[in-house]
mmCIF file of C-alpha atoms in Angstrom:
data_model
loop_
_atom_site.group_PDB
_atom_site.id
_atom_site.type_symbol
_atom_site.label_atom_id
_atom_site.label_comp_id
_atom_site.label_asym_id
_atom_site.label_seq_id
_atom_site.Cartn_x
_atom_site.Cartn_y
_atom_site.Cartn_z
ATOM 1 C CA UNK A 51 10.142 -45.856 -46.511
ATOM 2 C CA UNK A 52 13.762 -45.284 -47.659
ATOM 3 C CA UNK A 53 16.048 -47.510 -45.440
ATOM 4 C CA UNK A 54 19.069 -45.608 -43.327
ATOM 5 C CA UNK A 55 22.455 -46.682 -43.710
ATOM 6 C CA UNK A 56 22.635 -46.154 -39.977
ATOM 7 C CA UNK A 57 22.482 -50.387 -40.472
ATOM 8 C CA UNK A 58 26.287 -50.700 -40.704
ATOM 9 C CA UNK A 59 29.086 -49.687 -38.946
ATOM 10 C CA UNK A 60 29.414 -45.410 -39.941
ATOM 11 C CA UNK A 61 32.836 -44.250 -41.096
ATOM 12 C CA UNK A 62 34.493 -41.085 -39.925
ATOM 13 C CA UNK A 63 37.239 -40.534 -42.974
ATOM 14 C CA UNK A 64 40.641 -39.415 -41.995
ATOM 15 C CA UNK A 65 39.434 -38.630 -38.172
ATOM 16 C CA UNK A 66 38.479 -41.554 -35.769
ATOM 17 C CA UNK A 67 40.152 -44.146 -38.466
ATOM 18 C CA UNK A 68 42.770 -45.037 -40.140
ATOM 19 C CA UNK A 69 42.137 -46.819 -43.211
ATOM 20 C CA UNK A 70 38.921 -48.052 -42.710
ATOM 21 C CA UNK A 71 39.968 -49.512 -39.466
ATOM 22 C CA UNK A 72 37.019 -49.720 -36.242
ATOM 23 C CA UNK A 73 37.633 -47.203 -33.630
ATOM 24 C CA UNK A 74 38.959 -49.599 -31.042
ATOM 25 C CA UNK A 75 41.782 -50.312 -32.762
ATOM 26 C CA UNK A 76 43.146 -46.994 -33.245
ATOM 27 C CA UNK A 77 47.146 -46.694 -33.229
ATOM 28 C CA UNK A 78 47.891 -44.113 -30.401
ATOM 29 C CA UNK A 79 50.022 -40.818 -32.224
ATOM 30 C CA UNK A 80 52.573 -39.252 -31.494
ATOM 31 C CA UNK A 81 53.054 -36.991 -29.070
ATOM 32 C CA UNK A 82 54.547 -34.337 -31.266
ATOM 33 C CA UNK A 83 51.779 -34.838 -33.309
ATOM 34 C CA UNK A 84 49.108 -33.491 -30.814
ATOM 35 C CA UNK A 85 47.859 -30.022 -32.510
ATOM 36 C CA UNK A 86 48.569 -27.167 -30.089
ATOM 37 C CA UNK A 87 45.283 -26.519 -29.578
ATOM 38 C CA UNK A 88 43.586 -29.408 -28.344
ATOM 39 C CA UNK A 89 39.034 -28.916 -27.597
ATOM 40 C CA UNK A 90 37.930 -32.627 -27.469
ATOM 41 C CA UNK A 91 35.441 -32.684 -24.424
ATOM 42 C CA UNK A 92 34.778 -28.634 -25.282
ATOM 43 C CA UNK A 93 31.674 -26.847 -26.373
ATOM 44 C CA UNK A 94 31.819 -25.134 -29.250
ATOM 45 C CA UNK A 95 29.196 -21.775 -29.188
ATOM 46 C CA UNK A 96 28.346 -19.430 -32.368
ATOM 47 C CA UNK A 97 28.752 -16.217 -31.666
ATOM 48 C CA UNK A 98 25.142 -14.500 -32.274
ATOM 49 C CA UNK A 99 26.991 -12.724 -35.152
ATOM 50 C CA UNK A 100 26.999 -15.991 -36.409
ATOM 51 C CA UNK A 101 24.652 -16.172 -40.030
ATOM 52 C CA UNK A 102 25.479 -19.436 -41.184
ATOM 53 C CA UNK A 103 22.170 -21.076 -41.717
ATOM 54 C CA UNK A 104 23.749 -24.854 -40.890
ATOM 55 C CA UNK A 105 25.966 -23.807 -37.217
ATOM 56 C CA UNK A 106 23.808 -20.142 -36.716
ATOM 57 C CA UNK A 107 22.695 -20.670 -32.876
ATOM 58 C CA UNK A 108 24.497 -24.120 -32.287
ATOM 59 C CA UNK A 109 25.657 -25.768 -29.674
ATOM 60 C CA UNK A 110 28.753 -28.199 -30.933
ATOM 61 C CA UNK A 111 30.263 -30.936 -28.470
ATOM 62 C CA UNK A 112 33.673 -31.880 -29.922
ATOM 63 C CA UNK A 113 34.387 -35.641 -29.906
ATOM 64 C CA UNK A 114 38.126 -35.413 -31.158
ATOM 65 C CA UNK A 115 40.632 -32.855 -32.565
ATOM 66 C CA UNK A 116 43.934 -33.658 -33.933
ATOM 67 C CA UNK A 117 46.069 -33.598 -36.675
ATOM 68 C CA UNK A 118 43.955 -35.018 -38.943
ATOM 69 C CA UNK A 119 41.403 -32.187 -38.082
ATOM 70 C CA UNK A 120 37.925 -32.019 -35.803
ATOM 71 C CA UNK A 121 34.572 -34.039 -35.345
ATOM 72 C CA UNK A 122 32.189 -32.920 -33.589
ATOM 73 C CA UNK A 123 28.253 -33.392 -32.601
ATOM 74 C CA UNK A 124 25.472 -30.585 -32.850
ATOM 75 C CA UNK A 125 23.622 -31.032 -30.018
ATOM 76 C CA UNK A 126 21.060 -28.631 -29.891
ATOM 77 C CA UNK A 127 19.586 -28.571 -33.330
ATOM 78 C CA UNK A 128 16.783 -31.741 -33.277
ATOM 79 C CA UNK A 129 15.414 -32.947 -36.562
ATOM 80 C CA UNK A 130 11.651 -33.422 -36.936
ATOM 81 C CA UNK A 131 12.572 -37.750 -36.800
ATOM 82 C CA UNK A 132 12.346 -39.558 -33.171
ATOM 83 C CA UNK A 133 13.962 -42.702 -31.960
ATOM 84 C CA UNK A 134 10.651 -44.396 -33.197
ATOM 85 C CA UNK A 135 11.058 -43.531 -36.506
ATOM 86 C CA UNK A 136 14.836 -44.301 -36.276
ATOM 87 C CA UNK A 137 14.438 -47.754 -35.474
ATOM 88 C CA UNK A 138 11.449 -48.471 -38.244
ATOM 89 C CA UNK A 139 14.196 -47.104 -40.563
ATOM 90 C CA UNK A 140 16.573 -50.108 -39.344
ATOM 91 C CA UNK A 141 14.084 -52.723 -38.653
ATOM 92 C CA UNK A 142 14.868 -52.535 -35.224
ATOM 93 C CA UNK A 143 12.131 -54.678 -33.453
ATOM 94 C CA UNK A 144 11.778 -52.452 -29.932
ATOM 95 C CA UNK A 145 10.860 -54.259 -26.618
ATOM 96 C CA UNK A 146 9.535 -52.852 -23.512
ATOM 97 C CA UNK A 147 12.470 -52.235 -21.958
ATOM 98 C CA UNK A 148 13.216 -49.946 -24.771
ATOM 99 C CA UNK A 149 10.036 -47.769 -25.418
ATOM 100 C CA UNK A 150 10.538 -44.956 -23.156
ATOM 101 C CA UNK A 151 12.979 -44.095 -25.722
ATOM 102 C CA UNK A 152 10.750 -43.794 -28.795
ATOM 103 C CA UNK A 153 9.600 -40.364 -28.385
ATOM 104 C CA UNK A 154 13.129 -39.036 -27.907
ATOM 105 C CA UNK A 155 14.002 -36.519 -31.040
ATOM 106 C CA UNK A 156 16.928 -37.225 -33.303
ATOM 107 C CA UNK A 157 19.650 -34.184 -33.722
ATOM 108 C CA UNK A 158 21.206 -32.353 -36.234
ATOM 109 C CA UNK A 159 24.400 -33.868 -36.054
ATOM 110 C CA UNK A 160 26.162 -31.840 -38.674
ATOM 111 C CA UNK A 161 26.649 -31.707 -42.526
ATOM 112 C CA UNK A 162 29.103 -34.251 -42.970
ATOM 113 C CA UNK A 163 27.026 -37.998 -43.747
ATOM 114 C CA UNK A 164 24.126 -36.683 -42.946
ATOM 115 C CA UNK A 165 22.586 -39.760 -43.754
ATOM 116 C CA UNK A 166 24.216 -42.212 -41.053
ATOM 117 C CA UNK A 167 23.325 -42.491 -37.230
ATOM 118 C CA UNK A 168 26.161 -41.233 -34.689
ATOM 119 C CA UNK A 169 25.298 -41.910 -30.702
ATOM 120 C CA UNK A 170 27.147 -39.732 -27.811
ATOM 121 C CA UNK A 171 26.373 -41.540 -24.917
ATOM 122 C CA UNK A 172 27.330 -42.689 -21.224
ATOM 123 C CA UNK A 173 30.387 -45.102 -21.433
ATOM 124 C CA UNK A 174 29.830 -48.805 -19.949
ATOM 125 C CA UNK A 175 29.202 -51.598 -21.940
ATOM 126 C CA UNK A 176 31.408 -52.160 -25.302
ATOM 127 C CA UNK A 177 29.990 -51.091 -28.906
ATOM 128 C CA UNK A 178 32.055 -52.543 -31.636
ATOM 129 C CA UNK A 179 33.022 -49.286 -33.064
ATOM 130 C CA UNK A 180 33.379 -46.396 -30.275
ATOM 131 C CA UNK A 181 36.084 -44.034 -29.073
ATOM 132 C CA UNK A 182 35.531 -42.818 -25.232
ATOM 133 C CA UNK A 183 36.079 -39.045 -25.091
ATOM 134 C CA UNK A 184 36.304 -38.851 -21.123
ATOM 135 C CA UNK A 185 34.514 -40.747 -18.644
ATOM 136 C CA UNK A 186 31.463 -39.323 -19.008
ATOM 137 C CA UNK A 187 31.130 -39.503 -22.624
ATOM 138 C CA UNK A 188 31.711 -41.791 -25.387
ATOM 139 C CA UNK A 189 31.057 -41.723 -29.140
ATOM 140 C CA UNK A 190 29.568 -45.121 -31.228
ATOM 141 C CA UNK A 191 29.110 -44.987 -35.023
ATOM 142 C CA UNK A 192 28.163 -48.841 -35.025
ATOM 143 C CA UNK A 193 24.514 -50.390 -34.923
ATOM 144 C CA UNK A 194 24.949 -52.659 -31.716
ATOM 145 C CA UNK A 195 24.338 -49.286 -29.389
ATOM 146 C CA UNK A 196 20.718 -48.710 -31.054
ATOM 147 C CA UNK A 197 20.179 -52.450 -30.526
ATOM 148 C CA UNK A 198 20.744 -52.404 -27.086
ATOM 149 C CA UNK A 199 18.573 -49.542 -26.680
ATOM 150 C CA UNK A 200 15.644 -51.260 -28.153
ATOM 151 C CA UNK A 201 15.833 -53.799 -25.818
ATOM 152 C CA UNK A 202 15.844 -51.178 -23.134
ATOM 153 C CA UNK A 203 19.073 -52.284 -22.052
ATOM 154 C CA UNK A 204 21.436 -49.198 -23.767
ATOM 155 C CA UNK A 205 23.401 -46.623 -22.231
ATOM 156 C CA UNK A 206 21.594 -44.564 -19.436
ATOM 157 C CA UNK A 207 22.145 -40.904 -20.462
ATOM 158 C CA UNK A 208 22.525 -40.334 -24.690
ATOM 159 C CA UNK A 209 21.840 -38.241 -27.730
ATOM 160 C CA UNK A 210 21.431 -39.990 -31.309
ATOM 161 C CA UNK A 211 22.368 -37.317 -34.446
ATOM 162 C CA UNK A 212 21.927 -37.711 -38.113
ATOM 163 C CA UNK A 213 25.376 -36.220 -39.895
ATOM 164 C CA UNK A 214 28.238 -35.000 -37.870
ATOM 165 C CA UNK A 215 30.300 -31.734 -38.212
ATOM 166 C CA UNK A 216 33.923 -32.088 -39.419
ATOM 167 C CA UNK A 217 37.017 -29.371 -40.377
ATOM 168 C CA UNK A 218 39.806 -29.957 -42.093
ATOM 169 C CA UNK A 219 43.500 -29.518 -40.395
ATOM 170 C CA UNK A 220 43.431 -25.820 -39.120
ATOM 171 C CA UNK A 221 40.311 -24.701 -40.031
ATOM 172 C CA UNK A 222 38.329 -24.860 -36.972
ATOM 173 C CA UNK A 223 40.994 -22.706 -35.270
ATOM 174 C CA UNK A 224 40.826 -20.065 -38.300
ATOM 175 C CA UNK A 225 37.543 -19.630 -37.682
ATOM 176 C CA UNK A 226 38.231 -19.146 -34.106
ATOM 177 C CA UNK A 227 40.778 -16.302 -34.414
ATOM 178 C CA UNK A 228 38.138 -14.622 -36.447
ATOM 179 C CA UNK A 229 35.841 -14.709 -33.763
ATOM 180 C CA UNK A 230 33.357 -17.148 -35.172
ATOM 181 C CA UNK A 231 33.053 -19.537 -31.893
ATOM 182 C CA UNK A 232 33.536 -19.420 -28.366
ATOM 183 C CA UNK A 233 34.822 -22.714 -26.972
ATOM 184 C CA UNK A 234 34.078 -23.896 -23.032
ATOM 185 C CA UNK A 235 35.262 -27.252 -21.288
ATOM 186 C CA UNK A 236 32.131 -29.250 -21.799
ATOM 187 C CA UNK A 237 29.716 -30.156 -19.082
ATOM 188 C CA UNK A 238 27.678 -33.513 -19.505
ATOM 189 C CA UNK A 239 24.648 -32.435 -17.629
ATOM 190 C CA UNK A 240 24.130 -29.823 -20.361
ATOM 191 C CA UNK A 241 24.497 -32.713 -23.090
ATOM 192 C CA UNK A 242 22.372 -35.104 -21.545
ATOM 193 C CA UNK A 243 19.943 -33.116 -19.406
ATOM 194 C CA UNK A 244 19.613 -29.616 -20.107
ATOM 195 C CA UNK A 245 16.105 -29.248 -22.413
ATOM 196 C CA UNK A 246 17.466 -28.941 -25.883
ATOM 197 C CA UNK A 247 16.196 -25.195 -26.482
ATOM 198 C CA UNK A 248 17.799 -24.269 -23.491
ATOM 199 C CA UNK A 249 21.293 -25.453 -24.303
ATOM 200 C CA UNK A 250 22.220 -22.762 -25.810
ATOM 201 C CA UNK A 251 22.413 -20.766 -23.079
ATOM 202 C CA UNK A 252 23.092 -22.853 -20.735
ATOM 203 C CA UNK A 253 26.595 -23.035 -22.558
ATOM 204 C CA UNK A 254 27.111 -19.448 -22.356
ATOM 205 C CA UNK A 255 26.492 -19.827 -18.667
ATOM 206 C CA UNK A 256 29.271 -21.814 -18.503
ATOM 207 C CA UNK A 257 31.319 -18.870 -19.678
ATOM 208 C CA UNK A 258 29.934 -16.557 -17.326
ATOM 209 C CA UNK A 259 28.183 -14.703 -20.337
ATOM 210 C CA UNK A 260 24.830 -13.026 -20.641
ATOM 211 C CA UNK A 261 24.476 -13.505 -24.785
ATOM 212 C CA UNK A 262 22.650 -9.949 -24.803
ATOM 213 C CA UNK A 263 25.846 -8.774 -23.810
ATOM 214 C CA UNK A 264 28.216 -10.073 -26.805
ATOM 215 C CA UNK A 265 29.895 -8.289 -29.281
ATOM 216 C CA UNK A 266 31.745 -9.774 -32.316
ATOM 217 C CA UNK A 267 34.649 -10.175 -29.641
ATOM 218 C CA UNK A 268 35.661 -13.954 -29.103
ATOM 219 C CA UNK A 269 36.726 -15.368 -25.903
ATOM 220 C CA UNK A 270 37.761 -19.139 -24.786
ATOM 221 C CA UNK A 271 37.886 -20.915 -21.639
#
């Protein structure tokens, strides 16, 4: 079986680094810099007009957005791998501390390296490369996270993707105007506990909206 580069620590180009640098160590910007528009810790929700066959009927959780663009998670799209199959990719030996996690399904992520391992979990203990997004949730693109899951000792509440979804400076707020996504403060309880075919909605419930109801019409929150 083909081994994943989930092994090493994953870049995110021209978003969560700077010149190859970890995520830690990330040199605070400006604050004129800050985009105007500003949906890290926000749901992103296609609008059922939506007929994109990669973000139709998704569910995006958006990690960072600034000048350098967005990144953001899919997190209601799983893949046909689980956690078990994950960790025989990496020759990750798991203990039994760690095998409640095996049957766990791997997401979607998004398009962009959609053949690396990104984790949105619970903060707490320190990953070598992660950014915390709020105090609920952090972001790791480095191995030691899976590790410590094996053991059964990782972070209490997470979701593993393959890929991630990324737009350029601007775009994701073009595609706003035009009424492609609705966007929501996020809530962690639909990340992490929600039943992934029912996240979806569960969003839109967030927004006070029956999805029956929509028209092409955009709205934010």
């Amino acid at each position: 079986m083909k081994k994943s580069k989930v092994s090493k620590p994953l870049p995110v180009p021209g978003l969560l680094q700077e010149s190859g640098s970890p995520l830690h160590t990330m040199e605070p910007k400006e604050a004129s810099a800050t985009p105007a528009l500003n949906l890290a810790n926000h749901f992103l929700i296609a609008m059922p007009s939506m007929q994109d066959p990669v973000f139709g009927g998704t569910v995006v959780y958006v990690c960072e957005h600034n000048e350098n663009g967005v990144l953001g998670v899919v997190i209601n799209k799983p893949t046909d791998m689980t956690m078990e199959v994950l960790f025989e990719r990496i020759d990750l030996e798991v203990t039994a501390g760690g095998d409640n996690m095996t049957s766990k399904p791997i997401m979607f992520g998004g398009p962009v390296q959609d053949d690396r391992g990104f984790v949105l979990h619970t903060p707490g203990a320190r990953y070598s490369s992660s950014l915390t997004v709020t105090d609920e949730v952090a972001f790791t693109t480095s191995i030691d996270v899976l590790e410590a899951v094996a053991k059964g000792a990782g972070p209490q509440r997470m979701l593993v993707s393959i890929g991630y979804s990324g737009w350029s400076p601007g775009q994701l707020e073009d595609e706003i105007s035009r009424n492609g996504w609705l966007t929501v403060h996020a809530d962690p309880a639909v990340l992490f506990e929600v039943p992934i075919e029912e996240r979806y909605l569960a969003a839109m419930k967030l927004l006070g909206i029956d999805p029956l109801m929509l028209t092409s019409e955009a709205g934010h929150a």
